[in-house]
PDB file of C-alpha atoms and ligand atoms in Angstrom:
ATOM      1  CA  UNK A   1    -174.286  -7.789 -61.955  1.00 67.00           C
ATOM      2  CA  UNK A   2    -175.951  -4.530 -60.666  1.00 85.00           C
ATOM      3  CA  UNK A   3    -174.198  -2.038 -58.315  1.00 91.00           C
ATOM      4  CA  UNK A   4    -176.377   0.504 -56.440  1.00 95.00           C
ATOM      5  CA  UNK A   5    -175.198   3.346 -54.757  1.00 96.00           C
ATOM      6  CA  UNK A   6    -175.391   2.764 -51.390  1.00 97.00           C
ATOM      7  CA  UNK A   7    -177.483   5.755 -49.112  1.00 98.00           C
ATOM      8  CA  UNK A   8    -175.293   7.964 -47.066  1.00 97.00           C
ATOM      9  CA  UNK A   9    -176.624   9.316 -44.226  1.00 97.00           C
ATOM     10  CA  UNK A  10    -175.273  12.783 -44.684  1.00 96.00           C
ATOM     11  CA  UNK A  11    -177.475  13.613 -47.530  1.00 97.00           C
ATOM     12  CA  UNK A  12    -180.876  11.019 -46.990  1.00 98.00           C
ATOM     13  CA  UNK A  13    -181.286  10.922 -43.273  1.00 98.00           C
ATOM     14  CA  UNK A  14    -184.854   9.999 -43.845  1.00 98.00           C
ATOM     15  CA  UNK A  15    -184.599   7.451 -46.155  1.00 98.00           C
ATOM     16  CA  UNK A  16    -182.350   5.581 -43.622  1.00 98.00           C
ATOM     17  CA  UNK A  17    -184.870   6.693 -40.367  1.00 98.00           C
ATOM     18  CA  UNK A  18    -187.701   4.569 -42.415  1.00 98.00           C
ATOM     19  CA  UNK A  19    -189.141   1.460 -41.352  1.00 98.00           C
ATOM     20  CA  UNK A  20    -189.185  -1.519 -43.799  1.00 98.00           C
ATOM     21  CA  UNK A  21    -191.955  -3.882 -44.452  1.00 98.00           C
ATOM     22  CA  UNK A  22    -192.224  -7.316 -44.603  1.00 97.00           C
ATOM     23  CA  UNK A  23    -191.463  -9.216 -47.446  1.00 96.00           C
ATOM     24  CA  UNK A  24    -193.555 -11.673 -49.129  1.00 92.00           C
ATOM     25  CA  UNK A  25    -192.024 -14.152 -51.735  1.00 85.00           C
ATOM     26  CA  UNK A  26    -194.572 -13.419 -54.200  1.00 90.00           C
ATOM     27  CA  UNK A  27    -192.541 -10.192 -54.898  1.00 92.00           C
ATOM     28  CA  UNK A  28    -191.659 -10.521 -57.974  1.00 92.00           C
ATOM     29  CA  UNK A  29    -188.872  -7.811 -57.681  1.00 94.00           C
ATOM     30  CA  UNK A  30    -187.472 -10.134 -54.921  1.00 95.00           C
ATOM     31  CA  UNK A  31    -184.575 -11.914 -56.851  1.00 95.00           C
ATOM     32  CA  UNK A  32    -183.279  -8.826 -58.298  1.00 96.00           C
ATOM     33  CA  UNK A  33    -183.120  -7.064 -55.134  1.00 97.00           C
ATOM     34  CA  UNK A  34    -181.131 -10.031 -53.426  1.00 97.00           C
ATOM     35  CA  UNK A  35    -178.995 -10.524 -56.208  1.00 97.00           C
ATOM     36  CA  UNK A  36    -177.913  -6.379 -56.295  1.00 97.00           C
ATOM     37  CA  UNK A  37    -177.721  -6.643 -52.596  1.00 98.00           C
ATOM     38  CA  UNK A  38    -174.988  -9.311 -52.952  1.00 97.00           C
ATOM     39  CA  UNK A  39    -173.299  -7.541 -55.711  1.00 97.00           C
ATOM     40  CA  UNK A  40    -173.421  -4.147 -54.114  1.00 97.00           C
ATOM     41  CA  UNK A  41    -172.226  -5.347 -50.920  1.00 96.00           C
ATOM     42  CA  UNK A  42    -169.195  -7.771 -52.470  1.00 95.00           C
ATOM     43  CA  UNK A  43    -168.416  -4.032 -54.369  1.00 94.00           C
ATOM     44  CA  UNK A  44    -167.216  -2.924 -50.638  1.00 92.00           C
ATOM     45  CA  UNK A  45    -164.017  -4.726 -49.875  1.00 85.00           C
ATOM     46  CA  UNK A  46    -165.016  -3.242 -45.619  1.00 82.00           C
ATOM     47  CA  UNK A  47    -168.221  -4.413 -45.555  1.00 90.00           C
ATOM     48  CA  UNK A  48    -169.608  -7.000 -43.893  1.00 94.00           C
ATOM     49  CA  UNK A  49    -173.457  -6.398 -43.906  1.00 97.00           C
ATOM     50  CA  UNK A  50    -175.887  -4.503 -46.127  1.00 98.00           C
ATOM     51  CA  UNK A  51    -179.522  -4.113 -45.604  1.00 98.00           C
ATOM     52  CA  UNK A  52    -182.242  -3.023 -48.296  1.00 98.00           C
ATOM     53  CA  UNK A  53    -183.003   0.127 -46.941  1.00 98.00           C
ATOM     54  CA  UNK A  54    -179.300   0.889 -47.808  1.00 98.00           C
ATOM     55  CA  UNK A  55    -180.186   0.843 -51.139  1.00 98.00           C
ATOM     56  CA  UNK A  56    -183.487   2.569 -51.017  1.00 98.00           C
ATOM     57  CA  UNK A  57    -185.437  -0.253 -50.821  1.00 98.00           C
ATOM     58  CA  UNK A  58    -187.890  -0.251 -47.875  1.00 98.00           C
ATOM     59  CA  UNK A  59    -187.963  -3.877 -47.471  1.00 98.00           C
ATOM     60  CA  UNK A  60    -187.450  -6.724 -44.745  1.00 98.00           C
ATOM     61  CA  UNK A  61    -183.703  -7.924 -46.766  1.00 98.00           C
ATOM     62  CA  UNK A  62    -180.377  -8.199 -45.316  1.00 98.00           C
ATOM     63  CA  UNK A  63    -177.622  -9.746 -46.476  1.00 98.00           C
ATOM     64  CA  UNK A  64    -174.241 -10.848 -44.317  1.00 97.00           C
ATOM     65  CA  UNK A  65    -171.023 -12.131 -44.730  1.00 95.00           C
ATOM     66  CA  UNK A  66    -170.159 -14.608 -41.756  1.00 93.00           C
ATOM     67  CA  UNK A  67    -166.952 -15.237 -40.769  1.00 88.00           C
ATOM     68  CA  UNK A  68    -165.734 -11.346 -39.843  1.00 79.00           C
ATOM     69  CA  UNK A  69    -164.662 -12.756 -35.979  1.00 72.00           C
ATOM     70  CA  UNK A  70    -161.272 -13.255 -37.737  1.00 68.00           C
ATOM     71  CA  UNK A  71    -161.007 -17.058 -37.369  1.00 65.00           C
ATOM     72  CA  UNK A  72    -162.337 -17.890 -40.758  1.00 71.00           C
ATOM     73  CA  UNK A  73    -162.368 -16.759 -43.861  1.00 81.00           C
ATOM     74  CA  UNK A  74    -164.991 -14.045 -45.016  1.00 87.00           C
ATOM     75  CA  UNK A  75    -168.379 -16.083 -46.771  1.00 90.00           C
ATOM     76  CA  UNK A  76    -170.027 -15.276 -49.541  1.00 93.00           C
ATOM     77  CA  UNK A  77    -173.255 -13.257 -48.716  1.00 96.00           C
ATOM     78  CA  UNK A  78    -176.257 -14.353 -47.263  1.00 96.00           C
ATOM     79  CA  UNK A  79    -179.490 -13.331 -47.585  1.00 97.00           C
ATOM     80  CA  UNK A  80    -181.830 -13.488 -44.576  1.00 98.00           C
ATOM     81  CA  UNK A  81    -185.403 -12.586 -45.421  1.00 98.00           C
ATOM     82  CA  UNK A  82    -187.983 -10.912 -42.326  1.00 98.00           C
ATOM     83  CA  UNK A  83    -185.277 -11.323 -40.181  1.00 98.00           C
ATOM     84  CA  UNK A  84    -186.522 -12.104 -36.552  1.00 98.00           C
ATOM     85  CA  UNK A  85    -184.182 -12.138 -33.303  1.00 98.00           C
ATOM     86  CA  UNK A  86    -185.646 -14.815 -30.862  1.00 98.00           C
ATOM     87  CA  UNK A  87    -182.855 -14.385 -28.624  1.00 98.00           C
ATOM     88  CA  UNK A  88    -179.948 -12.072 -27.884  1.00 97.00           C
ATOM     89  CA  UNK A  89    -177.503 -11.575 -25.279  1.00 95.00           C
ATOM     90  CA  UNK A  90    -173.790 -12.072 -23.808  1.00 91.00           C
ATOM     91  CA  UNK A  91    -174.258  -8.165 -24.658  1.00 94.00           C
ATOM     92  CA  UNK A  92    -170.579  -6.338 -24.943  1.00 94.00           C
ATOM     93  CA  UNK A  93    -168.933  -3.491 -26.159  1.00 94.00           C
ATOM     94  CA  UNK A  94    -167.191  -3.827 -29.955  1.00 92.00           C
ATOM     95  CA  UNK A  95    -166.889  -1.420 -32.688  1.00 91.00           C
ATOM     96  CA  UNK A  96    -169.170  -0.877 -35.036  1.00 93.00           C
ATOM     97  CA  UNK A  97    -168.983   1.349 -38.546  1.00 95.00           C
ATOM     98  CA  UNK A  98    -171.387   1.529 -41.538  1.00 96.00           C
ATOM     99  CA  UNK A  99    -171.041   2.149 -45.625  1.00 96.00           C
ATOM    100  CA  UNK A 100    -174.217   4.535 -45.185  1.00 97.00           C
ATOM    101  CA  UNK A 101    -171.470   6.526 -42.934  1.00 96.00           C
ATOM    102  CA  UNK A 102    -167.996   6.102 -44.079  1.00 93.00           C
ATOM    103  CA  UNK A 103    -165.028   7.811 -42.197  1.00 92.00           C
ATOM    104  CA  UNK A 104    -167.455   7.216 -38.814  1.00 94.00           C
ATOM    105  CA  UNK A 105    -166.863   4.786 -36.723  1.00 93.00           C
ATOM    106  CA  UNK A 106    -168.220   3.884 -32.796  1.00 95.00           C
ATOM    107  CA  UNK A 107    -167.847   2.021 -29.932  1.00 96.00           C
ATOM    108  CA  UNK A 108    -171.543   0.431 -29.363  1.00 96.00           C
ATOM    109  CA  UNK A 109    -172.934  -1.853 -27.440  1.00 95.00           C
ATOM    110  CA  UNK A 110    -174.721  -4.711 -29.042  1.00 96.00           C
ATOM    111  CA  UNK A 111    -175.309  -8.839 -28.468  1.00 97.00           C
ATOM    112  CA  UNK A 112    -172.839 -11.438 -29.091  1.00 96.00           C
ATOM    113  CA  UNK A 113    -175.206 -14.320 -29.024  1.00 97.00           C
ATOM    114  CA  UNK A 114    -178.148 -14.091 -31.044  1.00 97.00           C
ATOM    115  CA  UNK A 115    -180.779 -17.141 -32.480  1.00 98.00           C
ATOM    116  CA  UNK A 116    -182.635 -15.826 -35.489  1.00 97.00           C
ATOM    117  CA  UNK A 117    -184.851 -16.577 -37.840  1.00 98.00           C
ATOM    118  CA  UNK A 118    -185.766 -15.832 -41.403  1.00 98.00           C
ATOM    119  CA  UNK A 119    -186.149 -17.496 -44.505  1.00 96.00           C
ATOM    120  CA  UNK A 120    -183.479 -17.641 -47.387  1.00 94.00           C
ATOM    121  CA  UNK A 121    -183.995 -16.991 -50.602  1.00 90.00           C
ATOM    122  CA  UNK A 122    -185.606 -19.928 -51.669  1.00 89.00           C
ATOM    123  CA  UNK A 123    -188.367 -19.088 -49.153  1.00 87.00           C
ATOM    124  CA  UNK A 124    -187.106 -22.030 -46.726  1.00 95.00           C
ATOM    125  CA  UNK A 125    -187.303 -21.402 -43.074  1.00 96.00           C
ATOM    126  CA  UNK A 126    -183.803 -21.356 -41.518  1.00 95.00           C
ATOM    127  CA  UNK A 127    -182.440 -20.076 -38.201  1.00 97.00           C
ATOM    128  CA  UNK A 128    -179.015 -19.217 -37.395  1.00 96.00           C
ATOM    129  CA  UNK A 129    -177.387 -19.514 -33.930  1.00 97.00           C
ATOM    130  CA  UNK A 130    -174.697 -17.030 -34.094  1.00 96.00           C
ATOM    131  CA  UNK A 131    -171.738 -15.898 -32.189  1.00 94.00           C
ATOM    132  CA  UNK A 132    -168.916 -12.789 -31.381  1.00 93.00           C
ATOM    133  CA  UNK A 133    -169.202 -10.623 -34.449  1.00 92.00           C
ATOM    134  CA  UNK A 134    -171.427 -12.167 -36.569  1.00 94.00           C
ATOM    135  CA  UNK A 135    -174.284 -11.625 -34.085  1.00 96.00           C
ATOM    136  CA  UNK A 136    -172.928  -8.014 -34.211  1.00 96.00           C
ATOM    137  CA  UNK A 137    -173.074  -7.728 -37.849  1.00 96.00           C
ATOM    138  CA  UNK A 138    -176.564  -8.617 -38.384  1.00 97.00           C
ATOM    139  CA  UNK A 139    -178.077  -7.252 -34.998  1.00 98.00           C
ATOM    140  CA  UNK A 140    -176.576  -4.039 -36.783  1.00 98.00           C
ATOM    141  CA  UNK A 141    -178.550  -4.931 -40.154  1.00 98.00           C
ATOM    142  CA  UNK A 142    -181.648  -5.523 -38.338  1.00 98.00           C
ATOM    143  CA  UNK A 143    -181.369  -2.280 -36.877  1.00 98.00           C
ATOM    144  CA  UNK A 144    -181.120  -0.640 -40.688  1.00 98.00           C
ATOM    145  CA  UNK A 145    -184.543  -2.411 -40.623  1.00 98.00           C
ATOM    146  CA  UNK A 146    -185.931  -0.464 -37.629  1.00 98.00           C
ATOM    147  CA  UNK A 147    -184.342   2.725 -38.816  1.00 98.00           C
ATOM    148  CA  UNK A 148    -181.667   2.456 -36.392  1.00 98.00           C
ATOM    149  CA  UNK A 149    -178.115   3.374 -36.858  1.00 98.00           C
ATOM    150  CA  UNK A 150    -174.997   2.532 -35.144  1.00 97.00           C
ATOM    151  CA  UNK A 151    -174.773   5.930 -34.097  1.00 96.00           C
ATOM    152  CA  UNK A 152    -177.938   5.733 -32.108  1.00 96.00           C
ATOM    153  CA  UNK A 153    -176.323   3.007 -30.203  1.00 95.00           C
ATOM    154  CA  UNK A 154    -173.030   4.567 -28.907  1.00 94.00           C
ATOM    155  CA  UNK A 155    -171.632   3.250 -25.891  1.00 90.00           C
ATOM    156  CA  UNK A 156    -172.017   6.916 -24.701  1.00 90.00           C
ATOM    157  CA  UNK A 157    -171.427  10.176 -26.834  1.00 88.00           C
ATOM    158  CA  UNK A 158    -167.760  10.529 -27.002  1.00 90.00           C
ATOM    159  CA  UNK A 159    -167.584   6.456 -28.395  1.00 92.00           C
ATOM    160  CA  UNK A 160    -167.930   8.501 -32.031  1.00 92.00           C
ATOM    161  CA  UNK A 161    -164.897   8.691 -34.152  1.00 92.00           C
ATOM    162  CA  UNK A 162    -163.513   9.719 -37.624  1.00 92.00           C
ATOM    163  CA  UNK A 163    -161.056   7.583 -39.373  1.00 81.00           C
ATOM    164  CA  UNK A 164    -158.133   9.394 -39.187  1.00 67.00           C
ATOM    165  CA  UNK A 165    -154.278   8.967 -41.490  1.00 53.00           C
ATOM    166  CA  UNK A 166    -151.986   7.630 -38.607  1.00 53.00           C
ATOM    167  CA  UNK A 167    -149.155  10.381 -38.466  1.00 53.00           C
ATOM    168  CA  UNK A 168    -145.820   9.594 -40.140  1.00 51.00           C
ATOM    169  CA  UNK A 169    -147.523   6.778 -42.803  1.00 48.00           C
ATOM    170  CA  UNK A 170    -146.549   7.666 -45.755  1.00 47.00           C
ATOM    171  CA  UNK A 171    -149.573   8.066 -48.095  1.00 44.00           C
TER     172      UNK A 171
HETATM  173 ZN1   ZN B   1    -175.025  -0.080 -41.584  1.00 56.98          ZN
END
């Protein structure tokens, strides 16, 4: 098992604001970096999503847990290799927070119906139809991809807010 720290935002803008590449499965670094991407993401009892750039990797890796819309249980992660969206819509407001910016979170505007492809991790083709917040959750990975960040996708500027202690909870 290898944890990485996971980029914040606050200190390595730029590494976030980076494009990734594509990934080719003759990388021999490739297992390694799916496996910590699991582990590191598992680490965060809140998250739902990591993507390589997260750890400082600039390549085309995400890796999801399904299941966040509430009705089932939480799956193990998945990793999705040169993610590609070939279709998005049904697009609505939901909220949206990320581990490279804890304490922030936003209302943002993103698709709840998405059909993607990538391959998996045993370099098979796959695509995913997915709905409600899973189509969130990696729309917002694939962003991390693009250098994109939640915050970049507010519903407008005053949809940014800081977790706050709700008053008379005692800690
Ligand atoms: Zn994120």
């Amino acid at each position: 098992m290898a944890l990485r720290p996971v980029v914040q935002y606050a200190w390595h803008p730029e590494i976030l604001r980076r494009k990734s590449a594509p990934v080719d499965h003759e990388d021999g670094d490739l297992p390694v970096l799916v496996r910590d991407l699991k582990d590191t993401l598992l680490q965060h009892a809140d998250g739902v999503g990591l993507a390589a750039p997260q750890i400082g990797v600039h390549k085309r890796v995400i890796v999801v847990r399904f299941g966040a819309n509430g009705r089932t249980r939480l799956g193990r992660p998945v990793a999705i290799l040169n993610p590609t969206i070939l279709e998005a819509g049904d697009e609505l407001p939901d909220y949206d927070g990320c581990l490279s910016l804890p304490g922030l979170y936003g209302e943002t505007v993103r698709p709840h119906f998405m059909r993607l492809r990538g391959t998996d991790e045993r370099e098979r083709t796959v695509e995913w139809t997915l709905e409600g917040f899973d189509a969130v959750v990696v729309h917002h990975e694939v962003d991390h991809l693009n250098g994109v960040l939640f915050i970049d996708r507010l519903s407008s500027p005053d949809k940014l807010y800081t977790e706050t202690v709700a008053e008379g909870v005692n800690p």
